[in-house]
PDB file of C-alpha atoms in Angstrom:
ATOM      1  CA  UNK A   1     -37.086 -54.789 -21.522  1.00  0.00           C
ATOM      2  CA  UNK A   2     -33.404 -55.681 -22.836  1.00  0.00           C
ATOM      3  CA  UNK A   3     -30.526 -55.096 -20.819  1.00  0.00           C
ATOM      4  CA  UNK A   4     -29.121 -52.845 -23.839  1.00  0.00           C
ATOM      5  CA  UNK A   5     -31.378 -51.649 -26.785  1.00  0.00           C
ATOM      6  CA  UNK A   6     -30.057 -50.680 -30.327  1.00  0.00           C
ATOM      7  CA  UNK A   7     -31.877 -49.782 -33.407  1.00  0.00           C
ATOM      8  CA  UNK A   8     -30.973 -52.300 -35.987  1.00  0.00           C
ATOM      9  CA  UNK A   9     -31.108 -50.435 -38.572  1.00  0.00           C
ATOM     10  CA  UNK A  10     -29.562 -50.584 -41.427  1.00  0.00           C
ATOM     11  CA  UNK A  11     -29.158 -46.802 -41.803  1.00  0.00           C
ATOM     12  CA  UNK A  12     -28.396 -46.416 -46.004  1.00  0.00           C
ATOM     13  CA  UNK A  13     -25.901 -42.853 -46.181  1.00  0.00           C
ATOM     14  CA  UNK A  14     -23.951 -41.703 -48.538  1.00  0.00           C
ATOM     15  CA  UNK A  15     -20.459 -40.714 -48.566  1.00  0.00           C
ATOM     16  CA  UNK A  16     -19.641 -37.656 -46.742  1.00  0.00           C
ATOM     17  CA  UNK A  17     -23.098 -37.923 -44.387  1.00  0.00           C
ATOM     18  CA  UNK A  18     -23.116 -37.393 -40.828  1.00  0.00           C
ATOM     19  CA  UNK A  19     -24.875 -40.292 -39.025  1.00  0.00           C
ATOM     20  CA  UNK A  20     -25.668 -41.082 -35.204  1.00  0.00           C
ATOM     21  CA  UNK A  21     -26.715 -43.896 -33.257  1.00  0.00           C
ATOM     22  CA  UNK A  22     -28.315 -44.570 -29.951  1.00  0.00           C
ATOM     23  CA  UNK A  23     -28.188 -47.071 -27.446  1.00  0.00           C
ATOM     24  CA  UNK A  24     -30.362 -47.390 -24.274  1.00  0.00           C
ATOM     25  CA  UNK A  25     -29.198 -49.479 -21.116  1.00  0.00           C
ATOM     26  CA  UNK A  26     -31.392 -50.748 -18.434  1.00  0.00           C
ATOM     27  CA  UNK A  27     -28.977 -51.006 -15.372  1.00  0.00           C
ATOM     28  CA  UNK A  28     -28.032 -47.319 -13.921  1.00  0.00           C
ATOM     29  CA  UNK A  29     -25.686 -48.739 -12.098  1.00  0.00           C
ATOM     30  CA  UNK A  30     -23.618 -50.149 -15.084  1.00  0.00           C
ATOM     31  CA  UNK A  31     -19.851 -48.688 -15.076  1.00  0.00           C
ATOM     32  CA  UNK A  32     -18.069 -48.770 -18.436  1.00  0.00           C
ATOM     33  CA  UNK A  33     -19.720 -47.990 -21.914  1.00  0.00           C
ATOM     34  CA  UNK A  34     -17.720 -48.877 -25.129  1.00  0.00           C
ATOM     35  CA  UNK A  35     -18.744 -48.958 -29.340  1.00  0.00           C
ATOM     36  CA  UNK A  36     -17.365 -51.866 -31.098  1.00  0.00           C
ATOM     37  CA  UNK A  37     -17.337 -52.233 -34.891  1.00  0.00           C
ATOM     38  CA  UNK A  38     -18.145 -55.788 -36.392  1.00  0.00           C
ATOM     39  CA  UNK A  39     -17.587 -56.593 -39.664  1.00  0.00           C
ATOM     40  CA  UNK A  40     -19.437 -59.253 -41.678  1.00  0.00           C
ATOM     41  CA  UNK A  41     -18.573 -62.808 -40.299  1.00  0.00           C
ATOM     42  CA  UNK A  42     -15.393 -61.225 -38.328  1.00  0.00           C
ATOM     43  CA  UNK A  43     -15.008 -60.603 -34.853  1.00  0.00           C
ATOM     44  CA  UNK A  44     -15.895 -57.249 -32.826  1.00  0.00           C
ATOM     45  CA  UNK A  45     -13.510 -54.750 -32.421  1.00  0.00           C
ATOM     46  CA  UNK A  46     -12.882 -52.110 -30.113  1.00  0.00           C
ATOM     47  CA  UNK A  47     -14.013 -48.485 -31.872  1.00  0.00           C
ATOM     48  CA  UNK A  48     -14.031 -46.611 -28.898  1.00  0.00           C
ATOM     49  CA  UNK A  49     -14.607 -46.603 -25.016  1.00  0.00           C
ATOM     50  CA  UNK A  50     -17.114 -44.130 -23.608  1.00  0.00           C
ATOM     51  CA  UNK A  51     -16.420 -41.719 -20.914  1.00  0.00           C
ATOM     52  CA  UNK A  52     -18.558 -39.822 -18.983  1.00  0.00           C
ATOM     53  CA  UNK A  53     -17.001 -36.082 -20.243  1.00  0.00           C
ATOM     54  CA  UNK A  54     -17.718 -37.678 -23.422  1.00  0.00           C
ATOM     55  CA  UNK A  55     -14.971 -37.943 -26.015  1.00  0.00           C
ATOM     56  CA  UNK A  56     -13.752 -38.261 -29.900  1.00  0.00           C
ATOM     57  CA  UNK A  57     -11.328 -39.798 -31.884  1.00  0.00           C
ATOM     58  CA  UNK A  58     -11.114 -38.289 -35.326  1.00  0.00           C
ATOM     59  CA  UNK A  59     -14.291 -38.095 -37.437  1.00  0.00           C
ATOM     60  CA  UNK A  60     -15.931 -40.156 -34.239  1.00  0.00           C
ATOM     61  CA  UNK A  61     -17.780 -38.792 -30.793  1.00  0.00           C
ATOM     62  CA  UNK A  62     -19.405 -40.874 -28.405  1.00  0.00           C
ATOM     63  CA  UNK A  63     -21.044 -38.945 -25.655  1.00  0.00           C
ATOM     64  CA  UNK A  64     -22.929 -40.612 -22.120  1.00  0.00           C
ATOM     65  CA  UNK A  65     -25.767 -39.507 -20.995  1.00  0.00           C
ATOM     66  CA  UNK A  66     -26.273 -41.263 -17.523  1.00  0.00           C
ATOM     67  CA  UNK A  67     -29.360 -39.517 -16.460  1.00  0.00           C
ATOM     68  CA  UNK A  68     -31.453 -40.362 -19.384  1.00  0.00           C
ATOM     69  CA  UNK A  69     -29.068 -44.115 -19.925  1.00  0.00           C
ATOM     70  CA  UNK A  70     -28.162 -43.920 -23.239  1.00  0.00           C
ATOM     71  CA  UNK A  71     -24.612 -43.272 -25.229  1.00  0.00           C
ATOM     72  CA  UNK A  72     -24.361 -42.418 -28.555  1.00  0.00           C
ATOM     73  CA  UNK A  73     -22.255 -42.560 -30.998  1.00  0.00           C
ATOM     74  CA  UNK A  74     -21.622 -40.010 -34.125  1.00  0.00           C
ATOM     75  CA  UNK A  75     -19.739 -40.139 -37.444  1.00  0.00           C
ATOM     76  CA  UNK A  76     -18.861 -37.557 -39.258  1.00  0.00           C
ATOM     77  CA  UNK A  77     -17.998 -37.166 -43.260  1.00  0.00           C
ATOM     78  CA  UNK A  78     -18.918 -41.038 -43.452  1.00  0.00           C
ATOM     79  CA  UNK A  79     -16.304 -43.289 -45.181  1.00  0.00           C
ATOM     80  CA  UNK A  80     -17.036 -46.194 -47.801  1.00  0.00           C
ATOM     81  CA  UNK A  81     -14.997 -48.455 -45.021  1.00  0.00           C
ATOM     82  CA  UNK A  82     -17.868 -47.588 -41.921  1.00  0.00           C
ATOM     83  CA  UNK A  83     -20.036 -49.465 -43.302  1.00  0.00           C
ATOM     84  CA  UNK A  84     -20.485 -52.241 -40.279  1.00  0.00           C
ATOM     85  CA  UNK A  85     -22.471 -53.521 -37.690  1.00  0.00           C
ATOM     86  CA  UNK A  86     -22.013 -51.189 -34.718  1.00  0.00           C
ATOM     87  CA  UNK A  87     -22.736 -52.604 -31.143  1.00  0.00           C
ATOM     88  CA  UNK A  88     -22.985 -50.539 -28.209  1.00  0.00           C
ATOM     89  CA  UNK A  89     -21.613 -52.392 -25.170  1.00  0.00           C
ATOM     90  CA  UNK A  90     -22.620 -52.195 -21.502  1.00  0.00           C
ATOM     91  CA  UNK A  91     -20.224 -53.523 -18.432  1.00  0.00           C
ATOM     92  CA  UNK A  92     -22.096 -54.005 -15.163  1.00  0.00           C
ATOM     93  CA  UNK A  93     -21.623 -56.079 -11.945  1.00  0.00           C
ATOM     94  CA  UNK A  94     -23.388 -58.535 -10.976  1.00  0.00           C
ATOM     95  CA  UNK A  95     -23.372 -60.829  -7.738  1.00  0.00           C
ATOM     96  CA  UNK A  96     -19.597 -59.254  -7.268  1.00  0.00           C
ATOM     97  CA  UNK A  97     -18.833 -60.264 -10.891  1.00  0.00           C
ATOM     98  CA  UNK A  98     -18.844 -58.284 -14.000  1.00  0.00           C
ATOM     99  CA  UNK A  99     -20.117 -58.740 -17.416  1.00  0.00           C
ATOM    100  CA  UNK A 100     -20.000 -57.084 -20.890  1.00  0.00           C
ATOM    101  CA  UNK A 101     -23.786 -56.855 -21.646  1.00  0.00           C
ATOM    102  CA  UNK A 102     -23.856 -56.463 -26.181  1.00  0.00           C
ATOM    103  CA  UNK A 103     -26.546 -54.117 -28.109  1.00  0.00           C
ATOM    104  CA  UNK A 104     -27.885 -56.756 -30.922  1.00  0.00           C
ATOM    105  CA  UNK A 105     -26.210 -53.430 -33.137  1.00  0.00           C
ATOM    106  CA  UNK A 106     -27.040 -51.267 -35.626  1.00  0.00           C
ATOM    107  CA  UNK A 107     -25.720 -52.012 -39.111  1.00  0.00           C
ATOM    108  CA  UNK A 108     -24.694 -49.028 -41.117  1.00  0.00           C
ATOM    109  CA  UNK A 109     -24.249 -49.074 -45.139  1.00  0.00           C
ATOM    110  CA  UNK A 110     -22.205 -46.247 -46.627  1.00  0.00           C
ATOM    111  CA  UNK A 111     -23.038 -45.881 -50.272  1.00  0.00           C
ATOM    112  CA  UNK A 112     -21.154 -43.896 -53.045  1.00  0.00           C
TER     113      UNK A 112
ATOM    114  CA  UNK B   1       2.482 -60.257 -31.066  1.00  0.00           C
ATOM    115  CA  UNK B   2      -0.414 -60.660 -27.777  1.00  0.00           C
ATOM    116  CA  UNK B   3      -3.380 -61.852 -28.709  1.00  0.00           C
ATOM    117  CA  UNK B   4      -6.463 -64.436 -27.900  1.00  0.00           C
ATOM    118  CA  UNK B   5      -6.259 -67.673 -30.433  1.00  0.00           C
ATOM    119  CA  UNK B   6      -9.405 -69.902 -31.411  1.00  0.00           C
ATOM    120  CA  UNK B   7      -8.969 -72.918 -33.056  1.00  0.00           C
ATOM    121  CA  UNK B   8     -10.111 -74.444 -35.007  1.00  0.00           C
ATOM    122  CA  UNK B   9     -11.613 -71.925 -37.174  1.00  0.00           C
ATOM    123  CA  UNK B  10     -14.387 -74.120 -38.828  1.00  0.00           C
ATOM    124  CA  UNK B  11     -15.493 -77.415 -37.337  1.00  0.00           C
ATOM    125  CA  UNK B  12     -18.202 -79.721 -38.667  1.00  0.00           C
ATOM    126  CA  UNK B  13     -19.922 -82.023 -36.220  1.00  0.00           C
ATOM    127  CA  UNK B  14     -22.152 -84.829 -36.417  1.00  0.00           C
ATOM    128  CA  UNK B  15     -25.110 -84.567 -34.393  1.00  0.00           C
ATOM    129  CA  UNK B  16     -24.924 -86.458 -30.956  1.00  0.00           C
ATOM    130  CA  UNK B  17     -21.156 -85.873 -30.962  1.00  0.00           C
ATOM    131  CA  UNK B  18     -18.955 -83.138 -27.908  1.00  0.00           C
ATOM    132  CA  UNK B  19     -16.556 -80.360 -29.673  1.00  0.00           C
ATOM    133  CA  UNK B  20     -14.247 -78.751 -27.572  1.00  0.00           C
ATOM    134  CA  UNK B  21     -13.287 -75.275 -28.920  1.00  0.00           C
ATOM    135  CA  UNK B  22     -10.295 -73.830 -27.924  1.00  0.00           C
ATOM    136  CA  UNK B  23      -9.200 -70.156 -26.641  1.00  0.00           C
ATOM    137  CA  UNK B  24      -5.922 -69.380 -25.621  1.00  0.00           C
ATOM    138  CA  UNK B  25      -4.847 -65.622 -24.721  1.00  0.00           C
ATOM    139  CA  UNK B  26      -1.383 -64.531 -24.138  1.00  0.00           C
ATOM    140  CA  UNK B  27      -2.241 -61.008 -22.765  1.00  0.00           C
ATOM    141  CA  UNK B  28      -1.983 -62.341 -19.419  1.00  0.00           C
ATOM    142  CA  UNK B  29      -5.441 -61.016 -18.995  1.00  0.00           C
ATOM    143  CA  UNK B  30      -7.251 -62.324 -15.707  1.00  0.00           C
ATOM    144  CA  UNK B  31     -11.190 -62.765 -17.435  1.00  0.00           C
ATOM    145  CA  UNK B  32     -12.210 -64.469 -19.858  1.00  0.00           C
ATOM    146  CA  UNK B  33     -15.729 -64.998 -21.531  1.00  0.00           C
ATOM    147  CA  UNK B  34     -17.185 -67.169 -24.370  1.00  0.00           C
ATOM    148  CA  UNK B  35     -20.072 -65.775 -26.496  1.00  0.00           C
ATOM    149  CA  UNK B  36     -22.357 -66.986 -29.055  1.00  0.00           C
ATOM    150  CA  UNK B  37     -23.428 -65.037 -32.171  1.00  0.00           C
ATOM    151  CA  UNK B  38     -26.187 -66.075 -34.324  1.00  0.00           C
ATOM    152  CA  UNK B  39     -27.158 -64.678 -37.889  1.00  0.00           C
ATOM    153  CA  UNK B  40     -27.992 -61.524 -37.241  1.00  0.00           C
ATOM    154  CA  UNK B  41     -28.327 -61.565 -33.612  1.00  0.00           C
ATOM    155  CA  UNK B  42     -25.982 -59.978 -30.964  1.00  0.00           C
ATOM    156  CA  UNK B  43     -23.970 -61.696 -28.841  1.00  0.00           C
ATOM    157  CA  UNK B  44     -24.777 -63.901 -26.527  1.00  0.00           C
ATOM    158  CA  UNK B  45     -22.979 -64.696 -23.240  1.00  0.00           C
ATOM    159  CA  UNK B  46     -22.471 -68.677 -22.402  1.00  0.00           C
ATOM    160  CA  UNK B  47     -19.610 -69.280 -19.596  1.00  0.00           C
ATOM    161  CA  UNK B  48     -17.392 -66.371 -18.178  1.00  0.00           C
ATOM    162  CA  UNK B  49     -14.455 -66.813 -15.749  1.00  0.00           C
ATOM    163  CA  UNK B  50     -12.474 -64.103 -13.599  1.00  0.00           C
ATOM    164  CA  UNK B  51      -9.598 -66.431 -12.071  1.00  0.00           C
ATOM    165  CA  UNK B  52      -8.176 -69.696 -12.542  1.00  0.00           C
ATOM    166  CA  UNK B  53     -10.097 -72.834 -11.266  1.00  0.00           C
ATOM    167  CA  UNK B  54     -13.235 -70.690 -11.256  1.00  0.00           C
ATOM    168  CA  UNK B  55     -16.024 -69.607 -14.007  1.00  0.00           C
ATOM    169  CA  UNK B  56     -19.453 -68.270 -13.872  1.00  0.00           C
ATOM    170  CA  UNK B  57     -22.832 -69.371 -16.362  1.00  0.00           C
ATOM    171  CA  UNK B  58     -23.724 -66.881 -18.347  1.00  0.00           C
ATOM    172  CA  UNK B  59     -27.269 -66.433 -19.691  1.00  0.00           C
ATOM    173  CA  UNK B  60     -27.180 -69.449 -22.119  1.00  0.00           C
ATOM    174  CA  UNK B  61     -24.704 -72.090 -20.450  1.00  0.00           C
ATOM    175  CA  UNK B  62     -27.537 -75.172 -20.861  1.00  0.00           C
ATOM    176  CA  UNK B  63     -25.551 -78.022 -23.067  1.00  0.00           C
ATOM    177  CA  UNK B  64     -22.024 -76.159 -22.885  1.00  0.00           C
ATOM    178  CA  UNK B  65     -19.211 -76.808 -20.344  1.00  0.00           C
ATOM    179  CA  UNK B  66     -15.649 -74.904 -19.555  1.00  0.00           C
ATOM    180  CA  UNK B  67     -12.882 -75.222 -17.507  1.00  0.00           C
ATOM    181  CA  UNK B  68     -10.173 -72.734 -16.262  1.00  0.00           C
ATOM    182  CA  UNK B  69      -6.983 -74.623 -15.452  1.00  0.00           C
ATOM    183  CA  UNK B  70      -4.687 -72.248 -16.726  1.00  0.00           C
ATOM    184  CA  UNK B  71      -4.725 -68.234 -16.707  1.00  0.00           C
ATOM    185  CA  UNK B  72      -3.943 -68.466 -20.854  1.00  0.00           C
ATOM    186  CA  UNK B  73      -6.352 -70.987 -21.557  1.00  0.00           C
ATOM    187  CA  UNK B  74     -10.298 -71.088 -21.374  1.00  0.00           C
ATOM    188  CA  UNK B  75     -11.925 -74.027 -23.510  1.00  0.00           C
ATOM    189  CA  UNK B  76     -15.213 -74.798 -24.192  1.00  0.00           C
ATOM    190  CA  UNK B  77     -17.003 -77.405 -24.670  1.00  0.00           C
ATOM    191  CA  UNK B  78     -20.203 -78.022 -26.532  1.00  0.00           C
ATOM    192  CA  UNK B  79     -21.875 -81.319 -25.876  1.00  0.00           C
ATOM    193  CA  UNK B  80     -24.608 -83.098 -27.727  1.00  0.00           C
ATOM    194  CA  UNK B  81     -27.138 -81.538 -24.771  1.00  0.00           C
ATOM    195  CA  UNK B  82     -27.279 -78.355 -26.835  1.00  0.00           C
ATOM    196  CA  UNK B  83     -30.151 -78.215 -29.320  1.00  0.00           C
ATOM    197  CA  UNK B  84     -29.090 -75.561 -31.948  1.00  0.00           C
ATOM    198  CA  UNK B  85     -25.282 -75.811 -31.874  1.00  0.00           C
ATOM    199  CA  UNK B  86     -24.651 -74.253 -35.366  1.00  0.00           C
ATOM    200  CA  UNK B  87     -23.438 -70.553 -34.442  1.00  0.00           C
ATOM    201  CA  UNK B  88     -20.157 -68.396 -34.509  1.00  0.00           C
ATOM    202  CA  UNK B  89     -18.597 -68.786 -31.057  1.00  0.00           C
ATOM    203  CA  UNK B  90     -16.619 -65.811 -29.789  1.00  0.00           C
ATOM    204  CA  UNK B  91     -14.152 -65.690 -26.838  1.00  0.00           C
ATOM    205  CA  UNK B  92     -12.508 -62.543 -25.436  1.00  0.00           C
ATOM    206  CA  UNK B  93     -10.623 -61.748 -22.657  1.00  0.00           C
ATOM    207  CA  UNK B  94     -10.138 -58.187 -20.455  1.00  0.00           C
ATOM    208  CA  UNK B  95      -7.153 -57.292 -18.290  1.00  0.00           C
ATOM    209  CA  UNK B  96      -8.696 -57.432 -15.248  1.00  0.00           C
ATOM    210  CA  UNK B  97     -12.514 -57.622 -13.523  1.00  0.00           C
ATOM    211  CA  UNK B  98     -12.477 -54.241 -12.498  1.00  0.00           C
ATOM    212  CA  UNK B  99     -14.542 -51.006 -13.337  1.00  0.00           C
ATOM    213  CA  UNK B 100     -13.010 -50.489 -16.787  1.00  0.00           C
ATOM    214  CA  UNK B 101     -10.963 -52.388 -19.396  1.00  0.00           C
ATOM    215  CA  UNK B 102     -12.483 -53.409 -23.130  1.00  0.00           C
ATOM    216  CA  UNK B 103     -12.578 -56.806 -23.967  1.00  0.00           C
ATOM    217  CA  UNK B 104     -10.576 -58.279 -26.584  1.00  0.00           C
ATOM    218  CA  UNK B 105     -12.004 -60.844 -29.207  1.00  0.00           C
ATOM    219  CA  UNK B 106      -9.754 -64.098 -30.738  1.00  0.00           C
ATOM    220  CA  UNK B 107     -11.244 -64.499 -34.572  1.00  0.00           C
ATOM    221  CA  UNK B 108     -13.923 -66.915 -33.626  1.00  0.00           C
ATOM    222  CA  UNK B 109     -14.746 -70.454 -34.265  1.00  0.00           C
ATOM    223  CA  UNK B 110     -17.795 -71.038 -36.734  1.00  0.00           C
ATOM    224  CA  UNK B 111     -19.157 -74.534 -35.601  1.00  0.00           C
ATOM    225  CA  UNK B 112     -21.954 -76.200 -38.493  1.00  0.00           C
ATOM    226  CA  UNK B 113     -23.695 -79.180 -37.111  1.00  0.00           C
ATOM    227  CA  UNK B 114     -24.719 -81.314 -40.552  1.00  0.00           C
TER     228      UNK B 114
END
């Protein structure tokens, strides 16, 4: 079983759509959950950390569910611009170290 | 402006010859991590390293080397021992290796091996 397990997708919406994603993780004793958004050929970038009360930042909500392992991630009135790869990251210790475990993402395509 | 630098951007190398790919944060962040992306694959850790003078193999560290003289500066190496070398290497860097902070991602270096 992978460490962290997205749906690849691509999910096709158009504009205006509400659209969620799911990622599973493997280690219940992993610590911080964050989305990132890649672009094509670009690096990943930060969309929003996790939290266990679960939180939002505009038309975005990412909830955790640490019972069942997963976090998901929701967008609301979906924007030419989301379209992306979205990867769910996991950061866990190991050995006394810590590592940021990455989803293989889900790519999104917003269409007009 | 803070901010992780790769260089060089795009490098070409001749099979049978060592690239060294350079990473260079100014965030005075204490970890930093290289990663390799394939088409349409995730990412994929290779070397990670939490203090100076010290660094940890990741899950596919087999033909790669680092180094960790300097707290700004994590390099990496890829030598002729790795197979498939073509890729998009990432490196990032978090403030510290405790329970939270998000890692932050330099541009990447796209290395084609002709």
């Amino acid at each position: 079983r992978k460490e962290v397990e997205q749906d690849p997708g691509p999910f096709n919406v158009p504009e205006g759509a509400t659209v969620a994603f799911n990622c599973t993780y493997s280690n219940s004793a992993s610590q911080s959950f964050f989305w990132y958004r890649q672009d094509c050929r670009k690096e990943p970038k930060l969309l929003m950390s996790v939290y266990s009360s679960g939180n939002e930042d505009g038309r975005f909500t990412a909830q955790l569910n640490r019972a069942s392992q997963y976090i998901s991630l929701l967008i609301r009135d979906s924007k030419l611009s989301d379209s992306a790869t979205y990867l769910c990251v996991v950061k866990e210790t190991a050995s006394g170290t810590y590592k940021y475990i990455f989803g293989t993402g889900t790519r999104l395509k917003v269409l007009a | 402006d803070g901010g992780i630098t790769q260089s060089p951007k795009y490098l070409f190398r001749k099979e049978g010859q060592n690239v060294t790919l350079s990473c260079e944060q100014n965030l005075n962040h204490d970890a930093m991590y290289w990663y390799r992306q394939d088409p349409g694959q995730g990412l994929r850790l290779i070397y990670y390293s939490q203090i100076v003078n010290d660094f940890q193999k990741g899950d596919i560290a087999e033909g790669y080397s680092v180094s960790r003289e300097k707290k700004e500066s994590f390099p990496l190496t890829v030598t002729s021992a790795q197979k498939n070398p073509t890729a998009f290497y990432l490196c990032a860097s978090s403030i510290y290796a405790g329970q939270t902070g998000e890692l932050f991602f330099g541009e990447g270096s796209r290395l084609t091996v002709l």
